[in-house]
Amino acid sequence: MLGALAYYLGMILLIGGGIVDVLAAIGMNRFRNFYLRLHAATVGAIWGAVYPLFGLGLISLSLSALGSVRFYIAGIAFTTAIFLLLTAPVGSHAIAQGAHRSREAVPEPIVVDRLAEDEGVIGGA
Amino acid sequence: MKGAARDAALAVLALVVILGLLVGLARTGTLAVPPPEGNRPLADKFLKTTYNWTSDLWSASPEVVTSILWDYRGLDTVYETGVFFLAIIGAIALVRGIKTPSLRWRGMSVVARTVSKITLVAIPVVAASIALHGHLTPGGGFQGGSVFAVASLLAIVALGTGFLTGRGWSKDRLLAFRTLGLLLIALVAVSALILALLKGEMGYIMQNQWKPWARVGLGYLFGGGNGILYSGSLFFLNLAEFLAVSAGLSLVFILMGLPWESLKGGASE
């Protein structure tokens, strides 16, 4: 019962991750400026790598035919997923901040720009 | 409309190329060069002697690559380490006389700093595991040291140039660790020979295991019987190389992190 649940949950994460990753790839091509494309890239990193890895771990845990190997696979998959979950958004954050600070890209559809306010304060002080 | 026509033409071209490649692959097997049926004689020799205790040439390690690097062609790797040492000496000679810069890169935002601090704990653990298991699994001293240096690079980029130097990672100290690693390698390289000379036997430089005609060896089990396999000199050489490469590459990254302003003035002793 629990094994079947893990299997189907893992499959949903794996297939859902694949679908959203394709959507993110389309977004990389279609979005019109740097920050929007960065959003698509981060969606791809999380849905295309983190969720499928969690799914892979769950699937391998549910496959008792793999013997004790399934715990190694699941452990490596979960560890990698957690580290990607930690580092991928920070990478995007650093890239976005670098682009903003160097004024290479204009944040175009924008409601409020707190970062520019911060930088303005630092520049003025 | 013109753009759409070009896109269509490119799509057709890509499809034709992909189909052509697929047909080519299917017709020739996986690659144009036929994959060999068996092992080449040299590979066969290595594979059949590394962990075969009935062989006189065994190196007591199940990891064939490490056995080749540190035992079968160990002297070559020692010279490679020496070349790497000279390269770092060259990098230090380039920036000699440059003071620790007053202008410092203060690191990234709070978000990046926080996650970097979490990751900074994990990277040396992975590095040590790669280096200390070098005689059992793929990896070794150089690989582990390179991974360790990634942690230094991350600290410099994300936490600022003051982070490492503020914790005593000075140029001289890192160079001292690097030299210590090289000295340890040299010591392990001649240890079997010194043992042999003390016993009045035949021995070799970089000798690892006992041989019928050179009856000295560095052992391979820690604790005897069902002890821990350390594969003679391989473990110590990996450890020393790990130390040397970690310190050396960290030093180079610290030098590369020097701000441009501190280099413009030129060297002044």
mmCIF file of C-alpha atoms in Angstrom:
data_model
loop_
_atom_site.group_PDB
_atom_site.id
_atom_site.type_symbol
_atom_site.label_atom_id
_atom_site.label_comp_id
_atom_site.label_asym_id
_atom_site.label_seq_id
_atom_site.Cartn_x
_atom_site.Cartn_y
_atom_site.Cartn_z
ATOM 1 C CA MET A 1 0.000 0.000 0.000
ATOM 2 C CA LEU A 2 2.658 2.462 1.078
ATOM 3 C CA GLY A 3 4.905 1.172 -1.685
ATOM 4 C CA ALA A 4 2.210 1.722 -4.318
ATOM 5 C CA LEU A 5 1.604 5.222 -2.961
ATOM 6 C CA ALA A 6 5.315 6.034 -3.180
ATOM 7 C CA TYR A 7 5.448 4.588 -6.698
ATOM 8 C CA TYR A 8 2.521 6.612 -8.036
ATOM 9 C CA LEU A 9 3.599 9.793 -6.227
ATOM 10 C CA GLY A 10 7.086 9.335 -7.677
ATOM 11 C CA MET A 11 5.672 8.766 -11.159
ATOM 12 C CA ILE A 12 3.520 11.915 -10.867
ATOM 13 C CA LEU A 13 6.589 13.934 -9.811
ATOM 14 C CA LEU A 14 8.721 12.426 -12.592
ATOM 15 C CA ILE A 15 6.200 12.920 -15.409
ATOM 16 C CA GLY A 16 4.995 16.272 -14.082
ATOM 17 C CA GLY A 17 8.609 17.412 -13.862
ATOM 18 C CA GLY A 18 9.193 16.377 -17.461
ATOM 19 C CA ILE A 19 6.116 18.282 -18.681
ATOM 20 C CA VAL A 20 6.940 21.462 -16.739
ATOM 21 C CA ASP A 21 10.559 21.254 -17.906
ATOM 22 C CA VAL A 22 9.360 21.317 -21.519
ATOM 23 C CA LEU A 23 7.182 24.334 -20.672
ATOM 24 C CA ALA A 24 10.233 26.010 -19.099
ATOM 25 C CA ALA A 25 12.239 25.336 -22.261
ATOM 26 C CA ILE A 26 9.473 26.951 -24.316
ATOM 27 C CA GLY A 27 9.571 29.883 -21.903
ATOM 28 C CA MET A 28 13.353 30.214 -22.386
ATOM 29 C CA ASN A 29 12.695 30.646 -26.092
ATOM 30 C CA ARG A 30 9.573 32.794 -25.953
ATOM 31 C CA PHE A 31 10.075 35.195 -23.027
ATOM 32 C CA ARG A 32 11.226 38.582 -24.191
ATOM 33 C CA ASN A 33 13.900 39.738 -21.736
ATOM 34 C CA PHE A 34 16.573 38.535 -19.356
ATOM 35 C CA TYR A 35 14.666 38.480 -16.066
ATOM 36 C CA LEU A 36 11.662 36.669 -17.551
ATOM 37 C CA ARG A 37 13.957 34.060 -19.125
ATOM 38 C CA LEU A 38 15.740 33.669 -15.786
ATOM 39 C CA HIS A 39 12.374 32.837 -14.257
ATOM 40 C CA ALA A 40 11.862 30.141 -16.900
ATOM 41 C CA ALA A 41 15.376 28.795 -16.271
ATOM 42 C CA THR A 42 14.738 28.496 -12.535
ATOM 43 C CA VAL A 43 11.393 26.791 -13.145
ATOM 44 C CA GLY A 44 13.358 24.354 -15.306
ATOM 45 C CA ALA A 45 15.935 23.776 -12.585
ATOM 46 C CA ILE A 46 13.364 23.072 -9.887
ATOM 47 C CA TRP A 47 10.731 21.184 -11.889
ATOM 48 C CA GLY A 48 13.202 19.619 -14.286
ATOM 49 C CA ALA A 49 15.686 18.376 -11.692
ATOM 50 C CA VAL A 50 14.511 18.619 -8.075
ATOM 51 C CA TYR A 51 11.007 17.149 -8.382
ATOM 52 C CA PRO A 52 12.036 14.324 -10.761
ATOM 53 C CA LEU A 53 14.882 13.428 -8.397
ATOM 54 C CA PHE A 54 12.481 13.230 -5.452
ATOM 55 C CA GLY A 55 10.197 11.130 -7.679
ATOM 56 C CA LEU A 56 13.082 8.884 -8.668
ATOM 57 C CA GLY A 57 13.954 8.327 -5.020
ATOM 58 C CA LEU A 58 10.365 7.427 -4.177
ATOM 59 C CA ILE A 59 10.079 5.071 -7.161
ATOM 60 C CA SER A 60 13.315 3.298 -6.282
ATOM 61 C CA LEU A 61 12.176 2.936 -2.653
ATOM 62 C CA SER A 62 8.975 1.269 -3.824
ATOM 63 C CA LEU A 63 10.759 -1.262 -6.068
ATOM 64 C CA SER A 64 11.591 -4.094 -3.680
ATOM 65 C CA ALA A 65 13.065 -6.089 -6.575
ATOM 66 C CA LEU A 66 16.117 -3.803 -6.417
ATOM 67 C CA GLY A 67 17.058 -5.164 -3.004
ATOM 68 C CA SER A 68 19.208 -2.980 -0.760
ATOM 69 C CA VAL A 69 20.497 -1.043 -3.777
ATOM 70 C CA ARG A 70 17.257 0.962 -3.763
ATOM 71 C CA PHE A 71 18.270 2.703 -0.538
ATOM 72 C CA TYR A 72 21.517 3.882 -2.125
ATOM 73 C CA ILE A 73 19.647 5.185 -5.167
ATOM 74 C CA ALA A 74 17.023 6.903 -3.013
ATOM 75 C CA GLY A 75 19.615 8.397 -0.672
ATOM 76 C CA ILE A 76 21.706 9.810 -3.506
ATOM 77 C CA ALA A 77 18.591 11.103 -5.288
ATOM 78 C CA PHE A 78 17.209 12.831 -2.186
ATOM 79 C CA THR A 79 20.586 14.334 -1.242
ATOM 80 C CA THR A 80 21.141 15.682 -4.749
ATOM 81 C CA ALA A 81 17.594 17.039 -4.849
ATOM 82 C CA ILE A 82 17.979 18.860 -1.531
ATOM 83 C CA PHE A 83 21.282 20.400 -2.572
ATOM 84 C CA LEU A 84 19.802 21.476 -5.913
ATOM 85 C CA LEU A 85 16.829 22.925 -4.059
ATOM 86 C CA LEU A 86 19.263 24.932 -1.937
ATOM 87 C CA THR A 87 21.640 26.074 -4.643
ATOM 88 C CA ALA A 88 19.611 26.549 -7.848
ATOM 89 C CA PRO A 89 17.521 29.496 -6.547
ATOM 90 C CA VAL A 90 20.661 31.085 -5.069
ATOM 91 C CA GLY A 91 22.387 30.804 -8.435
ATOM 92 C CA SER A 92 19.467 32.561 -10.134
ATOM 93 C CA HIS A 93 19.425 35.141 -7.352
ATOM 94 C CA ALA A 94 23.132 35.866 -7.792
ATOM 95 C CA ILE A 95 22.822 36.124 -11.581
ATOM 96 C CA ALA A 96 19.815 38.438 -11.285
ATOM 97 C CA GLN A 97 21.564 40.614 -8.726
ATOM 98 C CA GLY A 98 24.693 40.804 -10.864
ATOM 99 C CA ALA A 99 22.661 41.792 -13.921
ATOM 100 C CA HIS A 100 20.747 44.381 -11.909
ATOM 101 C CA ARG A 101 23.850 45.882 -10.350
ATOM 102 C CA SER A 102 25.722 46.121 -13.650
ATOM 103 C CA ARG A 103 22.561 47.494 -15.343
ATOM 104 C CA GLU A 104 23.103 45.090 -18.251
ATOM 105 C CA ALA A 105 19.420 44.168 -18.368
ATOM 106 C CA VAL A 106 16.422 46.406 -17.863
ATOM 107 C CA PRO A 107 13.768 44.957 -15.531
ATOM 108 C CA GLU A 108 10.934 45.692 -17.888
ATOM 109 C CA PRO A 109 7.466 44.639 -16.751
ATOM 110 C CA ILE A 110 7.942 45.962 -13.225
ATOM 111 C CA VAL A 111 5.710 47.068 -10.367
ATOM 112 C CA VAL A 112 8.290 48.006 -7.740
ATOM 113 C CA ASP A 113 12.115 47.826 -7.680
ATOM 114 C CA ARG A 114 13.291 47.598 -4.062
ATOM 115 C CA LEU A 115 16.806 46.640 -5.161
ATOM 116 C CA ALA A 116 17.200 49.897 -7.102
ATOM 117 C CA GLU A 117 15.963 51.776 -4.007
ATOM 118 C CA ASP A 118 18.579 49.972 -1.882
ATOM 119 C CA GLU A 119 21.335 50.671 -4.382
ATOM 120 C CA GLY A 120 20.211 54.300 -4.581
ATOM 121 C CA VAL A 121 20.459 54.608 -0.796
ATOM 122 C CA ILE A 122 23.942 53.060 -0.784
ATOM 123 C CA GLY A 123 25.040 55.298 -3.642
ATOM 124 C CA GLY A 124 23.683 58.406 -1.906
ATOM 125 C CA ALA A 125 25.122 57.652 1.511
ATOM 126 C CA MET B 1 6.710 35.548 -43.236
ATOM 127 C CA LYS B 2 10.319 35.363 -44.318
ATOM 128 C CA GLY B 3 11.400 34.382 -40.796
ATOM 129 C CA ALA B 4 8.790 31.610 -40.718
ATOM 130 C CA ALA B 5 10.036 30.250 -44.054
ATOM 131 C CA ARG B 6 13.606 30.229 -42.750
ATOM 132 C CA ASP B 7 12.518 28.482 -39.558
ATOM 133 C CA ALA B 8 10.696 25.823 -41.587
ATOM 134 C CA ALA B 9 13.750 25.298 -43.798
ATOM 135 C CA LEU B 10 15.983 24.976 -40.721
ATOM 136 C CA ALA B 11 13.572 22.522 -39.120
ATOM 137 C CA VAL B 12 13.559 20.350 -42.253
ATOM 138 C CA LEU B 13 17.352 20.533 -42.422
ATOM 139 C CA ALA B 14 17.671 19.530 -38.762
ATOM 140 C CA LEU B 15 15.287 16.620 -39.334
ATOM 141 C CA VAL B 16 17.294 15.437 -42.350
ATOM 142 C CA VAL B 17 20.587 15.677 -40.429
ATOM 143 C CA ILE B 18 19.162 13.804 -37.441
ATOM 144 C CA LEU B 19 17.683 11.075 -39.654
ATOM 145 C CA GLY B 20 20.946 10.794 -41.569
ATOM 146 C CA LEU B 21 22.926 10.419 -38.355
ATOM 147 C CA LEU B 22 20.470 7.833 -37.053
ATOM 148 C CA VAL B 23 20.692 5.795 -40.275
ATOM 149 C CA GLY B 24 24.479 6.098 -40.187
ATOM 150 C CA LEU B 25 24.625 4.927 -36.584
ATOM 151 C CA ALA B 26 22.225 2.072 -37.253
ATOM 152 C CA ARG B 27 24.207 0.897 -40.280
ATOM 153 C CA THR B 28 27.674 1.037 -38.735
ATOM 154 C CA GLY B 29 26.848 -0.220 -35.267
ATOM 155 C CA THR B 30 27.156 2.349 -32.522
ATOM 156 C CA LEU B 31 30.330 3.962 -33.825
ATOM 157 C CA ALA B 32 32.456 3.826 -36.965
ATOM 158 C CA VAL B 33 35.275 2.194 -34.974
ATOM 159 C CA PRO B 34 34.106 -1.274 -33.998
ATOM 160 C CA PRO B 35 34.230 -1.746 -30.238
ATOM 161 C CA PRO B 36 36.874 -4.284 -29.214
ATOM 162 C CA GLU B 37 35.690 -7.754 -28.298
ATOM 163 C CA GLY B 38 38.004 -8.229 -25.338
ATOM 164 C CA ASN B 39 40.497 -6.271 -23.271
ATOM 165 C CA ARG B 40 43.761 -5.138 -24.752
ATOM 166 C CA PRO B 41 46.763 -7.076 -23.413
ATOM 167 C CA LEU B 42 47.984 -4.219 -21.215
ATOM 168 C CA ALA B 43 44.528 -3.582 -19.718
ATOM 169 C CA ASP B 44 44.178 -7.296 -19.179
ATOM 170 C CA LYS B 45 47.457 -7.329 -17.262
ATOM 171 C CA PHE B 46 46.366 -4.454 -14.994
ATOM 172 C CA LEU B 47 42.895 -5.848 -14.386
ATOM 173 C CA LYS B 48 44.209 -9.289 -13.537
ATOM 174 C CA THR B 49 46.981 -8.183 -11.173
ATOM 175 C CA THR B 50 45.751 -5.162 -9.152
ATOM 176 C CA TYR B 51 43.652 -7.042 -6.613
ATOM 177 C CA ASN B 52 45.000 -10.520 -7.185
ATOM 178 C CA TRP B 53 47.073 -11.560 -4.155
ATOM 179 C CA THR B 54 48.467 -14.558 -5.973
ATOM 180 C CA SER B 55 50.224 -12.206 -8.374
ATOM 181 C CA ASP B 56 53.670 -10.795 -7.627
ATOM 182 C CA LEU B 57 52.612 -7.476 -9.142
ATOM 183 C CA TRP B 58 49.508 -6.789 -7.085
ATOM 184 C CA SER B 59 48.934 -3.392 -5.521
ATOM 185 C CA ALA B 60 46.311 -4.454 -2.927
ATOM 186 C CA SER B 61 43.682 -2.053 -4.265
ATOM 187 C CA PRO B 62 40.413 -2.896 -6.033
ATOM 188 C CA GLU B 63 40.546 0.510 -7.753
ATOM 189 C CA VAL B 64 42.593 -0.094 -10.895
ATOM 190 C CA VAL B 65 43.013 3.562 -11.893
ATOM 191 C CA THR B 66 44.499 4.539 -8.543
ATOM 192 C CA SER B 67 46.734 1.466 -8.645
ATOM 193 C CA ILE B 68 48.076 2.509 -12.026
ATOM 194 C CA LEU B 69 48.493 6.163 -11.010
ATOM 195 C CA TRP B 70 50.244 5.609 -7.691
ATOM 196 C CA ASP B 71 51.792 2.166 -8.041
ATOM 197 C CA TYR B 72 52.393 0.897 -11.573
ATOM 198 C CA ARG B 73 53.384 4.329 -12.909
ATOM 199 C CA GLY B 74 53.772 6.002 -9.549
ATOM 200 C CA LEU B 75 56.962 7.886 -10.374
ATOM 201 C CA ASP B 76 55.176 9.611 -13.248
ATOM 202 C CA THR B 77 52.509 10.914 -10.886
ATOM 203 C CA VAL B 78 55.170 12.133 -8.459
ATOM 204 C CA TYR B 79 56.737 14.164 -11.258
ATOM 205 C CA GLU B 80 53.299 15.474 -12.254
ATOM 206 C CA THR B 81 52.806 16.669 -8.695
ATOM 207 C CA GLY B 82 56.189 18.350 -8.903
ATOM 208 C CA VAL B 83 55.186 20.106 -12.131
ATOM 209 C CA PHE B 84 52.005 21.313 -10.478
ATOM 210 C CA PHE B 85 54.060 22.603 -7.554
ATOM 211 C CA LEU B 86 56.296 24.542 -9.942
ATOM 212 C CA ALA B 87 53.224 26.044 -11.613
ATOM 213 C CA ILE B 88 52.025 27.351 -8.259
ATOM 214 C CA ILE B 89 55.495 28.683 -7.464
ATOM 215 C CA GLY B 90 55.292 30.533 -10.789
ATOM 216 C CA ALA B 91 51.913 32.027 -9.864
ATOM 217 C CA ILE B 92 53.342 33.218 -6.539
ATOM 218 C CA ALA B 93 56.400 34.660 -8.254
ATOM 219 C CA LEU B 94 54.087 36.696 -10.513
ATOM 220 C CA VAL B 95 52.394 38.457 -7.607
ATOM 221 C CA ARG B 96 55.396 38.785 -5.269
ATOM 222 C CA GLY B 97 55.628 41.946 -3.234
ATOM 223 C CA ILE B 98 51.907 42.666 -3.425
ATOM 224 C CA LYS B 99 50.384 43.659 -0.116
ATOM 225 C CA THR B 100 47.110 42.309 1.187
ATOM 226 C CA PRO B 101 44.627 44.650 -0.477
ATOM 227 C CA SER B 102 42.812 47.266 1.534
ATOM 228 C CA LEU B 103 40.013 47.296 -1.034
ATOM 229 C CA ARG B 104 38.066 44.115 -0.498
ATOM 230 C CA TRP B 105 35.243 42.317 -2.204
ATOM 231 C CA ARG B 106 32.683 42.042 0.576
ATOM 232 C CA GLY B 107 30.761 39.118 -0.857
ATOM 233 C CA MET B 108 27.275 38.678 -2.175
ATOM 234 C CA SER B 109 23.857 39.295 -0.660
ATOM 235 C CA VAL B 110 22.568 37.705 2.548
ATOM 236 C CA VAL B 111 20.737 35.015 0.545
ATOM 237 C CA ALA B 112 23.860 33.878 -1.273
ATOM 238 C CA ARG B 113 26.017 34.099 1.851
ATOM 239 C CA THR B 114 23.660 31.957 3.927
ATOM 240 C CA VAL B 115 23.394 29.138 1.401
ATOM 241 C CA SER B 116 27.125 29.332 0.693
ATOM 242 C CA LYS B 117 27.842 28.803 4.384
ATOM 243 C CA ILE B 118 25.654 25.671 4.353
ATOM 244 C CA THR B 119 27.348 24.381 1.217
ATOM 245 C CA LEU B 120 30.802 25.258 2.566
ATOM 246 C CA VAL B 121 30.379 22.595 5.246
ATOM 247 C CA ALA B 122 29.336 19.923 2.772
ATOM 248 C CA ILE B 123 32.042 20.418 0.119
ATOM 249 C CA PRO B 124 35.093 19.523 2.284
ATOM 250 C CA VAL B 125 33.220 16.428 3.528
ATOM 251 C CA VAL B 126 32.708 15.243 -0.035
ATOM 252 C CA ALA B 127 36.311 16.145 -0.852
ATOM 253 C CA ALA B 128 37.678 14.147 2.071
ATOM 254 C CA SER B 129 35.483 11.194 1.166
ATOM 255 C CA ILE B 130 36.728 11.257 -2.442
ATOM 256 C CA ALA B 131 40.363 11.513 -1.335
ATOM 257 C CA LEU B 132 40.334 8.999 1.517
ATOM 258 C CA HIS B 133 38.371 6.406 -0.489
ATOM 259 C CA GLY B 134 40.657 6.917 -3.461
ATOM 260 C CA HIS B 135 42.063 3.393 -3.144
ATOM 261 C CA LEU B 136 38.547 1.836 -3.037
ATOM 262 C CA THR B 137 36.327 3.889 -5.346
ATOM 263 C CA PRO B 138 36.974 6.190 -8.309
ATOM 264 C CA GLY B 139 38.644 9.360 -7.114
ATOM 265 C CA GLY B 140 41.818 10.092 -5.259
ATOM 266 C CA GLY B 141 43.979 12.849 -3.863
ATOM 267 C CA PHE B 142 43.943 15.170 -6.828
ATOM 268 C CA GLN B 143 40.220 14.862 -7.366
ATOM 269 C CA GLY B 144 39.473 15.359 -3.682
ATOM 270 C CA GLY B 145 41.814 18.341 -3.535
ATOM 271 C CA SER B 146 40.150 19.899 -6.564
ATOM 272 C CA VAL B 147 36.743 19.511 -4.921
ATOM 273 C CA PHE B 148 38.130 21.077 -1.750
ATOM 274 C CA ALA B 149 39.448 24.018 -3.744
ATOM 275 C CA VAL B 150 35.902 24.592 -5.017
ATOM 276 C CA ALA B 151 34.982 25.388 -1.410
ATOM 277 C CA SER B 152 37.765 27.987 -1.264
ATOM 278 C CA LEU B 153 36.592 29.479 -4.552
ATOM 279 C CA LEU B 154 33.010 29.617 -3.285
ATOM 280 C CA ALA B 155 34.165 31.302 -0.084
ATOM 281 C CA ILE B 156 36.106 33.916 -2.047
ATOM 282 C CA VAL B 157 33.267 34.665 -4.469
ATOM 283 C CA ALA B 158 30.294 34.491 -2.121
ATOM 284 C CA LEU B 159 31.742 35.547 1.239
ATOM 285 C CA GLY B 160 34.403 37.983 0.127
ATOM 286 C CA THR B 161 38.189 37.950 -0.113
ATOM 287 C CA GLY B 162 38.489 38.727 3.599
ATOM 288 C CA PHE B 163 36.745 35.515 4.654
ATOM 289 C CA LEU B 164 39.687 33.152 4.101
ATOM 290 C CA THR B 165 42.518 35.581 4.817
ATOM 291 C CA GLY B 166 40.706 36.664 7.984
ATOM 292 C CA ARG B 167 40.830 33.056 9.154
ATOM 293 C CA GLY B 168 44.562 32.761 8.771
ATOM 294 C CA TRP B 169 44.662 31.354 5.232
ATOM 295 C CA SER B 170 47.759 33.353 4.374
ATOM 296 C CA LYS B 171 49.915 32.805 1.315
ATOM 297 C CA ASP B 172 52.817 31.493 3.346
ATOM 298 C CA ARG B 173 50.750 29.080 5.395
ATOM 299 C CA LEU B 174 49.043 27.578 2.348
ATOM 300 C CA LEU B 175 52.404 27.237 0.639
ATOM 301 C CA ALA B 176 53.710 25.509 3.752
ATOM 302 C CA PHE B 177 50.844 22.977 3.621
ATOM 303 C CA ARG B 178 51.454 22.484 -0.062
ATOM 304 C CA THR B 179 55.141 21.818 0.553
ATOM 305 C CA LEU B 180 54.281 19.494 3.433
ATOM 306 C CA GLY B 181 52.095 17.444 1.064
ATOM 307 C CA LEU B 182 54.918 17.177 -1.445
ATOM 308 C CA LEU B 183 57.388 16.200 1.277
ATOM 309 C CA LEU B 184 55.013 13.485 2.513
ATOM 310 C CA ILE B 185 54.751 12.129 -1.029
ATOM 311 C CA ALA B 186 58.535 12.050 -1.281
ATOM 312 C CA LEU B 187 58.751 10.339 2.111
ATOM 313 C CA VAL B 188 56.231 7.624 1.161
ATOM 314 C CA ALA B 189 57.995 7.203 -2.174
ATOM 315 C CA VAL B 190 61.282 6.243 -0.525
ATOM 316 C CA SER B 191 59.881 4.554 2.600
ATOM 317 C CA ALA B 192 59.935 1.023 1.150
ATOM 318 C CA LEU B 193 63.452 1.597 -0.162
ATOM 319 C CA ILE B 194 64.648 2.809 3.269
ATOM 320 C CA LEU B 195 63.019 -0.218 4.931
ATOM 321 C CA ALA B 196 64.783 -2.473 2.445
ATOM 322 C CA LEU B 197 68.139 -0.799 3.027
ATOM 323 C CA LEU B 198 67.723 -1.158 6.808
ATOM 324 C CA LYS B 199 66.971 -4.850 6.387
ATOM 325 C CA GLY B 200 69.720 -5.281 3.822
ATOM 326 C CA GLU B 201 67.255 -6.376 1.149
ATOM 327 C CA MET B 202 66.390 -5.338 -2.385
ATOM 328 C CA GLY B 203 63.882 -2.479 -2.662
ATOM 329 C CA TYR B 204 62.519 0.082 -5.078
ATOM 330 C CA ILE B 205 61.490 3.724 -5.081
ATOM 331 C CA MET B 206 57.651 3.921 -5.030
ATOM 332 C CA GLN B 207 57.445 0.266 -4.036
ATOM 333 C CA ASN B 208 54.067 -0.614 -2.560
ATOM 334 C CA GLN B 209 53.676 -4.356 -1.896
ATOM 335 C CA TRP B 210 55.899 -7.250 -1.010
ATOM 336 C CA LYS B 211 57.560 -9.039 -3.909
ATOM 337 C CA PRO B 212 59.575 -12.274 -3.920
ATOM 338 C CA TRP B 213 62.675 -10.476 -5.174
ATOM 339 C CA ALA B 214 62.154 -7.287 -3.109
ATOM 340 C CA ARG B 215 60.860 -8.491 0.208
ATOM 341 C CA VAL B 216 59.623 -5.268 1.752
ATOM 342 C CA GLY B 217 56.124 -3.810 1.605
ATOM 343 C CA LEU B 218 53.959 -1.246 3.284
ATOM 344 C CA GLY B 219 51.208 -3.723 4.193
ATOM 345 C CA TYR B 220 47.603 -3.358 3.126
ATOM 346 C CA LEU B 221 45.347 -4.188 6.111
ATOM 347 C CA PHE B 222 44.958 -1.875 9.100
ATOM 348 C CA GLY B 223 44.330 -4.015 12.156
ATOM 349 C CA GLY B 224 45.271 -7.325 10.550
ATOM 350 C CA GLY B 225 42.918 -10.222 9.801
ATOM 351 C CA ASN B 226 39.581 -8.648 8.927
ATOM 352 C CA GLY B 227 41.037 -5.151 9.199
ATOM 353 C CA ILE B 228 40.475 -2.090 7.069
ATOM 354 C CA LEU B 229 42.029 -2.163 3.623
ATOM 355 C CA TYR B 230 44.380 0.789 3.103
ATOM 356 C CA SER B 231 46.327 -0.584 0.141
ATOM 357 C CA GLY B 232 49.845 0.180 1.308
ATOM 358 C CA SER B 233 51.270 3.399 -0.049
ATOM 359 C CA LEU B 234 48.136 4.299 -2.034
ATOM 360 C CA PHE B 235 46.218 5.662 0.973
ATOM 361 C CA PHE B 236 49.126 7.765 2.238
ATOM 362 C CA LEU B 237 49.936 9.083 -1.218
ATOM 363 C CA ASN B 238 46.285 10.030 -1.754
ATOM 364 C CA LEU B 239 46.230 11.784 1.620
ATOM 365 C CA ALA B 240 49.421 13.720 0.881
ATOM 366 C CA GLU B 241 48.235 14.625 -2.608
ATOM 367 C CA PHE B 242 44.902 15.773 -1.160
ATOM 368 C CA LEU B 243 46.730 18.078 1.231
ATOM 369 C CA ALA B 244 49.026 19.392 -1.486
ATOM 370 C CA VAL B 245 46.322 19.992 -4.096
ATOM 371 C CA SER B 246 43.830 21.521 -1.627
ATOM 372 C CA ALA B 247 46.378 24.018 -0.369
ATOM 373 C CA GLY B 248 47.871 24.677 -3.804
ATOM 374 C CA LEU B 249 44.627 25.301 -5.666
ATOM 375 C CA SER B 250 43.194 27.340 -2.760
ATOM 376 C CA LEU B 251 46.322 29.479 -2.877
ATOM 377 C CA VAL B 252 45.946 30.027 -6.625
ATOM 378 C CA PHE B 253 42.282 30.970 -6.195
ATOM 379 C CA ILE B 254 43.155 33.441 -3.431
ATOM 380 C CA LEU B 255 45.774 34.984 -5.717
ATOM 381 C CA MET B 256 43.234 35.142 -8.552
ATOM 382 C CA GLY B 257 40.812 36.863 -6.188
ATOM 383 C CA LEU B 258 43.203 39.779 -5.665
ATOM 384 C CA PRO B 259 41.523 42.979 -6.854
ATOM 385 C CA TRP B 260 42.881 44.687 -9.943
ATOM 386 C CA GLU B 261 43.751 47.825 -7.969
ATOM 387 C CA SER B 262 46.342 45.967 -5.905
ATOM 388 C CA LEU B 263 48.111 44.681 -9.036
ATOM 389 C CA LYS B 264 48.338 47.985 -10.905
ATOM 390 C CA GLY B 265 50.982 49.548 -8.695
ATOM 391 C CA GLY B 266 53.592 46.938 -9.646
ATOM 392 C CA ALA B 267 55.850 44.941 -7.386
ATOM 393 C CA SER B 268 57.755 46.719 -4.682
ATOM 394 C CA GLU B 269 59.685 44.748 -2.145
#
